[in-house]
CSV table of C-alpha atoms (C1' of nucleotides) in Angstrom, one decimal:
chain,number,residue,atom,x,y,z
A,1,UNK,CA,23.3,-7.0,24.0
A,2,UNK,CA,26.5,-5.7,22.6
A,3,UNK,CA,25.5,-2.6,20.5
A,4,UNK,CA,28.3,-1.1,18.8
A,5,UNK,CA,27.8,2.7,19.0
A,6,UNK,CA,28.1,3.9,15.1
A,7,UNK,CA,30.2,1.6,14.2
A,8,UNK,CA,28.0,-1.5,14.2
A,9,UNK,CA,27.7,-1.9,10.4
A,10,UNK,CA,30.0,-3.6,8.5
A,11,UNK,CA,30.9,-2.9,5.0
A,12,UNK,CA,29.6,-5.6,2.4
A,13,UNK,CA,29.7,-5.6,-1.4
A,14,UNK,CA,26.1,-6.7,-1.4
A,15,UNK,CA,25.6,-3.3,0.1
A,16,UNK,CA,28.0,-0.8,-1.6
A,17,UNK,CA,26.1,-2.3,-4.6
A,18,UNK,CA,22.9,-1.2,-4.0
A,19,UNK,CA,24.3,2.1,-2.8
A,20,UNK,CA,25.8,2.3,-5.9
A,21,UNK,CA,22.7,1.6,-7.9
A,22,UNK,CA,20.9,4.2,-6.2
A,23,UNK,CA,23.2,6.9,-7.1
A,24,UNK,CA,23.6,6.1,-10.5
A,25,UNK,CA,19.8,5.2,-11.4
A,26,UNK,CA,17.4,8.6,-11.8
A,27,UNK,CA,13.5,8.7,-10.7
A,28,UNK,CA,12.2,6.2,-8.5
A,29,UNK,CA,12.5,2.4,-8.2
A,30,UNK,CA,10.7,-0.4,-6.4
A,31,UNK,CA,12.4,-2.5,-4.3
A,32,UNK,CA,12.2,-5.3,-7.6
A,33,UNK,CA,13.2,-3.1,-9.7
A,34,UNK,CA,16.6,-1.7,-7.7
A,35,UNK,CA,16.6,-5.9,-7.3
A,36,UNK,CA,16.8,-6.5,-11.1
A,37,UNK,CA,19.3,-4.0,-12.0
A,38,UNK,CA,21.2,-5.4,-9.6
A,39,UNK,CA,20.7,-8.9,-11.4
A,40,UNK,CA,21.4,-7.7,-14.5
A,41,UNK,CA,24.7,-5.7,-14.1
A,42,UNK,CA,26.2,-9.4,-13.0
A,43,UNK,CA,25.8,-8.4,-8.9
A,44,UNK,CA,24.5,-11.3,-6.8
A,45,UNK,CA,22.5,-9.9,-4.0
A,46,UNK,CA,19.3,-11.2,-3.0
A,47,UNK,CA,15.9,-9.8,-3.1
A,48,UNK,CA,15.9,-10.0,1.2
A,49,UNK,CA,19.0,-8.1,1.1
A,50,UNK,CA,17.8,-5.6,-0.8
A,51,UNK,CA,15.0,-4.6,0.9
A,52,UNK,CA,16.6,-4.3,4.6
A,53,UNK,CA,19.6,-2.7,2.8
A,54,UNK,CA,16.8,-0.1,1.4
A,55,UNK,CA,15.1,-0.2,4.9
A,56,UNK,CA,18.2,0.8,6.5
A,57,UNK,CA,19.0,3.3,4.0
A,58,UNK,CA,15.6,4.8,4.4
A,59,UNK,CA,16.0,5.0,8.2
A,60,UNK,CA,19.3,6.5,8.2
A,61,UNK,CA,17.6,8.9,6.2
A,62,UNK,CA,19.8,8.4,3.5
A,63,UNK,CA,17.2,7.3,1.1
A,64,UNK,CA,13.4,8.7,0.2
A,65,UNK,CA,10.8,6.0,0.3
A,66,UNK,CA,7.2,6.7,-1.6
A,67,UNK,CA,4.4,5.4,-1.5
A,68,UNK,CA,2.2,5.8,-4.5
A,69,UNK,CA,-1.6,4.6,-4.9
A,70,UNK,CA,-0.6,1.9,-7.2
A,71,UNK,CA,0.8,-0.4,-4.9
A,72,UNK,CA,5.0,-0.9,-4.8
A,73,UNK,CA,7.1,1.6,-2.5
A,74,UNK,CA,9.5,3.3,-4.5
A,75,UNK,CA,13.2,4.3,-3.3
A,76,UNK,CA,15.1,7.0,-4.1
A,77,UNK,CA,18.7,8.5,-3.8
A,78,UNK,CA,17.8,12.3,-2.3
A,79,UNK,CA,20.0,15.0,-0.8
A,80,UNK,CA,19.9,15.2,2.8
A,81,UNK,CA,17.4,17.6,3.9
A,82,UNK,CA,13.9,17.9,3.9
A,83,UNK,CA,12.3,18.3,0.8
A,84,UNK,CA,9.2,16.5,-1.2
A,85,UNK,CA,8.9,15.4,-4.5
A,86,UNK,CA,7.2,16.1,-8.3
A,87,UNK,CA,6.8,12.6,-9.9
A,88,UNK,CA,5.6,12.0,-13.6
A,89,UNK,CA,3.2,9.2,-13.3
A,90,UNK,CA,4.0,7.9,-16.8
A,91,UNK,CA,7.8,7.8,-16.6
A,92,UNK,CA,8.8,8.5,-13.0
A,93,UNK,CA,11.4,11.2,-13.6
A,94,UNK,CA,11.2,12.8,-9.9
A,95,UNK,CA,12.4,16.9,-9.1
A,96,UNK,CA,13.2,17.7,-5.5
A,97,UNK,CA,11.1,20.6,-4.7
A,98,UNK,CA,11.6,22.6,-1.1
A,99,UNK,CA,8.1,24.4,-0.2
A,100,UNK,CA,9.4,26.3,3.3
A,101,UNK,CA,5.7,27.6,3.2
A,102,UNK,CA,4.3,24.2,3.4
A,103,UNK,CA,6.4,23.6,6.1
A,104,UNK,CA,5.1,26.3,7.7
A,105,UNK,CA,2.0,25.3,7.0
A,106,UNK,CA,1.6,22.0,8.3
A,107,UNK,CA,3.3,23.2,11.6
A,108,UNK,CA,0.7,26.0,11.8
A,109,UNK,CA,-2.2,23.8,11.1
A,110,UNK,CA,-1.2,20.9,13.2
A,111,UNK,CA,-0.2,23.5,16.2
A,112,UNK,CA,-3.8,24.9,16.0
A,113,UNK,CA,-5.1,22.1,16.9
A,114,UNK,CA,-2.7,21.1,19.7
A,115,UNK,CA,-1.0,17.9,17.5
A,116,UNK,CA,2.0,17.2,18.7
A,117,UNK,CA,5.3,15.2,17.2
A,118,UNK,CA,4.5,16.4,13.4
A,119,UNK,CA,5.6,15.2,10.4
A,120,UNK,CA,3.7,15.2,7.3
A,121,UNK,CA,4.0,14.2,3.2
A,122,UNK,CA,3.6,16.2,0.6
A,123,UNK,CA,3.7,14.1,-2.8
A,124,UNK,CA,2.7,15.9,-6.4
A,125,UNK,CA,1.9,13.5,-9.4
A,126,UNK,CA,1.7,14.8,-12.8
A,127,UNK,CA,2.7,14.2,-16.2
A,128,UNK,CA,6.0,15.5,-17.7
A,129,UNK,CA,6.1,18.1,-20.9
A,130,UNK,CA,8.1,14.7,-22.2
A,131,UNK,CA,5.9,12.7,-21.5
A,132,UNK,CA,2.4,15.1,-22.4
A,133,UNK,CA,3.9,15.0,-25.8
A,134,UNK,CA,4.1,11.4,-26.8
A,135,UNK,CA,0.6,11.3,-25.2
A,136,UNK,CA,-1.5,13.0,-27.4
A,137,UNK,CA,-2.6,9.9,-29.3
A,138,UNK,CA,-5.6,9.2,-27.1
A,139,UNK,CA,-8.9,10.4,-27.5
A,140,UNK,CA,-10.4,8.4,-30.6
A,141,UNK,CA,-14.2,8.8,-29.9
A,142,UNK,CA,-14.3,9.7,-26.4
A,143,UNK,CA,-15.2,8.5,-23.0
B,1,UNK,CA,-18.3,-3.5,-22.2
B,2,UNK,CA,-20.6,-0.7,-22.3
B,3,UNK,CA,-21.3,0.2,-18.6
B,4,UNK,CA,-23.7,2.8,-17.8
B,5,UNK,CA,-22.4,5.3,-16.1
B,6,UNK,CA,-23.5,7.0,-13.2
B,7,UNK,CA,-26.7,5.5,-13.2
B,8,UNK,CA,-26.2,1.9,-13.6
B,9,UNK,CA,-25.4,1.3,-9.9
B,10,UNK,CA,-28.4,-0.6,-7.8
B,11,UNK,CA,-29.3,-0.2,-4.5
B,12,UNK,CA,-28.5,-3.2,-2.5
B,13,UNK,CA,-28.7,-3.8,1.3
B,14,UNK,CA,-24.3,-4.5,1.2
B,15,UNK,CA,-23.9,-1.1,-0.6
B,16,UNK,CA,-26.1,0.6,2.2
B,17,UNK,CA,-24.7,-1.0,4.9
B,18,UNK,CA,-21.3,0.2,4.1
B,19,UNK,CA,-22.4,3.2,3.6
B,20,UNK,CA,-23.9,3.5,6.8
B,21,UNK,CA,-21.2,2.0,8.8
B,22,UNK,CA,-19.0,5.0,7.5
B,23,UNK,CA,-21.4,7.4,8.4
B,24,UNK,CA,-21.5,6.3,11.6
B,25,UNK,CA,-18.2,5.6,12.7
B,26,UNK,CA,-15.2,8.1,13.6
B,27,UNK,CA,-12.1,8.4,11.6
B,28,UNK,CA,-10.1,6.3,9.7
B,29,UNK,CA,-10.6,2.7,9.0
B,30,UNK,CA,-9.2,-0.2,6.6
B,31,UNK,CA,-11.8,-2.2,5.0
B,32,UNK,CA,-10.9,-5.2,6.8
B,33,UNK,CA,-11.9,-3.2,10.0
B,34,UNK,CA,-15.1,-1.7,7.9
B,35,UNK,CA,-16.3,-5.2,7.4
B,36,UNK,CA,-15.7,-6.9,10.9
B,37,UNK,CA,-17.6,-4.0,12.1
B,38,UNK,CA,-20.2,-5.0,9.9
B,39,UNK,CA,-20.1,-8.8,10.8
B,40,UNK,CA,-20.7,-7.3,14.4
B,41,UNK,CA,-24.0,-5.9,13.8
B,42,UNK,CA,-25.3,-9.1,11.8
B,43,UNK,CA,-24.8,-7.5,8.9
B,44,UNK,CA,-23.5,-10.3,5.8
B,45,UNK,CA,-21.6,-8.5,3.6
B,46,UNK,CA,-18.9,-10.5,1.9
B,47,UNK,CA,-15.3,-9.3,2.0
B,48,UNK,CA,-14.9,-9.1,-1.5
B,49,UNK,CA,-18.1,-6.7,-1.8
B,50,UNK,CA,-17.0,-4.3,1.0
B,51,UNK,CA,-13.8,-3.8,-0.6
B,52,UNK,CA,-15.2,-3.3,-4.4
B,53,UNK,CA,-18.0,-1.1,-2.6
B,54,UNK,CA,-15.3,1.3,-0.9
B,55,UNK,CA,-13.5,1.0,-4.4
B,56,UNK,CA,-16.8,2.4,-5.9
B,57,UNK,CA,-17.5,5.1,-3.3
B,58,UNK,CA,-13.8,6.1,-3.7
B,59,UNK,CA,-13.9,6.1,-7.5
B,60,UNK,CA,-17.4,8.8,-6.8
B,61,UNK,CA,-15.4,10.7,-4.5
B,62,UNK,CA,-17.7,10.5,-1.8
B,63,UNK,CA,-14.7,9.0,0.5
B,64,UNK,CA,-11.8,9.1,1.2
B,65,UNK,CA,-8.5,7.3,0.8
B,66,UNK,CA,-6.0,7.1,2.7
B,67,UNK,CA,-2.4,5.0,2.5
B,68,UNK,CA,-0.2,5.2,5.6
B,69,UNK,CA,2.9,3.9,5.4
B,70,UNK,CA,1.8,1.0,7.6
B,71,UNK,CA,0.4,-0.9,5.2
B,72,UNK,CA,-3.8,-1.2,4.8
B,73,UNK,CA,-5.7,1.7,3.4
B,74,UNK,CA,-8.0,3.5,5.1
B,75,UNK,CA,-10.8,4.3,4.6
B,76,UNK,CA,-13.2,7.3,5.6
B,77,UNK,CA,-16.5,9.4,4.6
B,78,UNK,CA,-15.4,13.2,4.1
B,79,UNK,CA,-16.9,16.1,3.1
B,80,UNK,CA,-16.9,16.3,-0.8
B,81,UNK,CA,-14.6,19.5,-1.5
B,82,UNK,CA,-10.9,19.1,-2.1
B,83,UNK,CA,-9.2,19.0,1.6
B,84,UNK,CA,-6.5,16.9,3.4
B,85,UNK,CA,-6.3,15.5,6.8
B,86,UNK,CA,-4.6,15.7,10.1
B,87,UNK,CA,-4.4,12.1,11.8
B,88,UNK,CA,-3.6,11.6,14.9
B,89,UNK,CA,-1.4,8.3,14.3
B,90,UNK,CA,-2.1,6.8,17.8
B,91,UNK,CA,-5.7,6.9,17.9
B,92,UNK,CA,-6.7,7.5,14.1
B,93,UNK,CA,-8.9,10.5,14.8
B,94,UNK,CA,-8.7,12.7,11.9
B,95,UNK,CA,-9.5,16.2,11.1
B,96,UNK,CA,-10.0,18.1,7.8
B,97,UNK,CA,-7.9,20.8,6.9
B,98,UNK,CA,-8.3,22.8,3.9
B,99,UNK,CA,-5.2,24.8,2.4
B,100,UNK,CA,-5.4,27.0,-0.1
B,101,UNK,CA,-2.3,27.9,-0.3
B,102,UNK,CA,-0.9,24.5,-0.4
B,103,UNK,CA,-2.7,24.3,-3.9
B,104,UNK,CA,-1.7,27.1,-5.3
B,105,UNK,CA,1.9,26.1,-4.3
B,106,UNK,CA,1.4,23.0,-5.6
B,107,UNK,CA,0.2,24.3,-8.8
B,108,UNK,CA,2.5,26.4,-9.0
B,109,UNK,CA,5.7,23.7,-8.7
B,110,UNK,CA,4.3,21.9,-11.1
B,111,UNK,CA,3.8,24.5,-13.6
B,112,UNK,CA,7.2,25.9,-13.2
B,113,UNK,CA,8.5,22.2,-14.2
B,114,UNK,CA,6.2,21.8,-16.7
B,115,UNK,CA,3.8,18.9,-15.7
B,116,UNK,CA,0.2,18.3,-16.2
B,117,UNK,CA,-2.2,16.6,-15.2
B,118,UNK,CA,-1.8,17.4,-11.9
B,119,UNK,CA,-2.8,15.8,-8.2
B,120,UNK,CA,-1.1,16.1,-5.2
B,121,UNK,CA,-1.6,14.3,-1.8
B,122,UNK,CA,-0.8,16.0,1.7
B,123,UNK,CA,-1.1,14.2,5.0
B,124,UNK,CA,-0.2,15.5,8.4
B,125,UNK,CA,0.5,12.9,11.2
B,126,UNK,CA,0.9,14.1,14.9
B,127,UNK,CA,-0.3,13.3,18.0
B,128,UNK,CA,-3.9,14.4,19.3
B,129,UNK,CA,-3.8,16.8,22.9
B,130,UNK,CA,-5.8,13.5,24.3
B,131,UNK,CA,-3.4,11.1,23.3
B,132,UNK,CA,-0.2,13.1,24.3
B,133,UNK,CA,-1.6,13.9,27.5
B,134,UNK,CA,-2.6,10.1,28.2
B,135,UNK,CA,0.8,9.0,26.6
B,136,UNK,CA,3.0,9.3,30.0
B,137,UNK,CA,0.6,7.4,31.6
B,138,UNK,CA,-0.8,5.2,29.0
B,139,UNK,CA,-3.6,3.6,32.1
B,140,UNK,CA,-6.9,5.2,30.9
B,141,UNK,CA,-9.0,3.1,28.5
B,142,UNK,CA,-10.3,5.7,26.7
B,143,UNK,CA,-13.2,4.5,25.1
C,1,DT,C1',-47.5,-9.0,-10.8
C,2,DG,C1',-44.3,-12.0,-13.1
C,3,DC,C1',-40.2,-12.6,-16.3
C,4,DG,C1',-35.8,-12.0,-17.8
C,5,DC,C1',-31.8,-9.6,-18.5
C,6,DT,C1',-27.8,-7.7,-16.0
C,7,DT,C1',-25.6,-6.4,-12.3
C,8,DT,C1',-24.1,-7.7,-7.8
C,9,DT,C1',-22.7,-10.7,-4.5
C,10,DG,C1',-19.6,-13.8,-2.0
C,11,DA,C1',-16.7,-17.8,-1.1
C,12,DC,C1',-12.4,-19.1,-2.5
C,13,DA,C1',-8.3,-19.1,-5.1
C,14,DA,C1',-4.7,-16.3,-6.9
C,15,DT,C1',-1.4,-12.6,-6.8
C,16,DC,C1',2.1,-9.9,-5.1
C,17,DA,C1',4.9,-7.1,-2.3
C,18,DT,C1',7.0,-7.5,1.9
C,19,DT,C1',8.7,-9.9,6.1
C,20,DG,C1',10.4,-13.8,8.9
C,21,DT,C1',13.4,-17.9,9.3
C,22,DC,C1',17.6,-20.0,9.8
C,23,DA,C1',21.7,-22.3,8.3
C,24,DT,C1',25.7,-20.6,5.9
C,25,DT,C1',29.0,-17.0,4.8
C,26,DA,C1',32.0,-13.3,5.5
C,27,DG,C1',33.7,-8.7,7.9
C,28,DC,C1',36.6,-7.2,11.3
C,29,DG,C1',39.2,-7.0,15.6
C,30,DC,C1',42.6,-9.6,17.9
D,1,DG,C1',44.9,-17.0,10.9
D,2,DC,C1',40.8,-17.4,14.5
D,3,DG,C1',36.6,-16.6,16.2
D,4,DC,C1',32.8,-14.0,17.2
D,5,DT,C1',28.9,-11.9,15.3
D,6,DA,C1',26.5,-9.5,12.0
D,7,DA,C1',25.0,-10.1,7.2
D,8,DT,C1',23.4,-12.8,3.6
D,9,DG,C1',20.1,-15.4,0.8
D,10,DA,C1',16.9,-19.1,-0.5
D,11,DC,C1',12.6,-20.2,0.8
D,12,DA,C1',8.4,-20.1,3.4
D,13,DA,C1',5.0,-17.3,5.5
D,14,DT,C1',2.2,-13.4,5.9
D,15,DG,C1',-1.5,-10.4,4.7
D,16,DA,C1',-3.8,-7.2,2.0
D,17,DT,C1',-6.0,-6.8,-2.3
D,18,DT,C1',-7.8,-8.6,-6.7
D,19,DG,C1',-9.7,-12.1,-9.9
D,20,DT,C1',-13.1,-15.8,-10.8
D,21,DC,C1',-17.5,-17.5,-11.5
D,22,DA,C1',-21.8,-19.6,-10.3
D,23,DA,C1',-25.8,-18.2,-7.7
D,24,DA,C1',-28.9,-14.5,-6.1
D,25,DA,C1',-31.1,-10.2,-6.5
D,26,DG,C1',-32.6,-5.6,-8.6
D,27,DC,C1',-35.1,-3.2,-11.9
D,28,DG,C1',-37.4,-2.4,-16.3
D,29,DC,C1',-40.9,-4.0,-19.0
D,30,DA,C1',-44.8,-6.6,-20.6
DNA sequence: TGCGCTTTTGACAATCATTGTCATTAGCGC
DNA sequence: GCGCTAATGACAATGATTGTCAAAAGCGCA
């Protein structure tokens, strides 16, 4: 029962690695994924360590943290504020997008129906004009 | 590995005991919880079949799916139209909202980025006027 | 009504992401 | 440098979901 006020973490590489990771990578990542770039740039860190250093990250806010249908939650480097995300499904290229309308929205609709302590998740999943391009090649016969 | 679709499916007692079991109950539930539910009222229905059954009804549309970030989907009959829900994330009762605007908006973002193919998923979690009334308390069963 | 083909079922194993464990290692203040 | 304590990491454990496959049950058809 000691707890350090702010100053409680301590500065490892395993960590300034992952951090690093996330800022360079772009899109989303799964835990595994962040975990084997790690492995391959030469960094030791294991798996564990990776997901609690994403876990803290993603409570200090610091971090975004998805979770598609498929399965995997996905991690990903974000500014600061709040904000939700358009995801290709095929390539996982992410855009930031602010809706201040949905905010308002939510709020509104929660608040009509006396809900309290609101927070909500907006996600959008599509395919990207790359990505729509390359696609094309599917439809030999039909359903 | 030519399945006939739409009408290939056969009306067994499982497929109509899950069924009924979400008509009957109230908001949200996993399909674990779906199927000790169904163990309580005699019913045998495997597991494996409630899960693929909820998979099925999913698929049709005629529920819906939900994935908190707890963990376990849930699970719940709907009305069919396009809507989204506001959960109350202490005692899972759910209302559906409908937003039209949110769509468009959605639509919209996409659009302006190029994607296709597009879905989107909005949830709203707060707390219920029963459950934040009962919260300073927290003495009254309830149900 | 009975038969047979096909789907469905269900017990169990397998999978897979995530979390817990715990001895060892390494910051950081002194 | 020393020591305290948090952090690490290999491994086991958990737990939801999916795959497997033989047995059972629907439904069309004779």
């Amino acid at each position: 029962m000691t707890p350090e006020p702010g100053g409680g973490l301590r500065s490892t590489r395993q960590r300034a690695a992952v951090h690093a990771v996330l800022s360079e990578v772009d899109g989303f990542h799964s835990a595994q994924d962040l975990h084997a770039i790690l492995r391959e740039r030469g960094e030791r860190v294991g798996l564990t360590t990776v997901y609690r250093t994403l876990q803290g990250l993603a409570d200090a806010g610091e971090i975004d943290v998805m979770r598609p249908p498929g399965g995997e939650a996905l991690y990903r480097r974000c500014s600061q504020g709040h904000h939700h995300h358009l995801v290709c499904r095929t390539c996982g290229q992410a855009v930031e997008v602010a809706g201040p309308a949905v905010e308002a929205w939510a709020d509104r609709v929660a608040a009509q129906h006396g809900f309290v302590e609101v927070s909500h998740t907006v996600e959008i999943f599509g395919t990207c004009p790359r990505c729509a391009a390359g696609e094309q090649m599917r439809d030999t016969g039909g359903q």
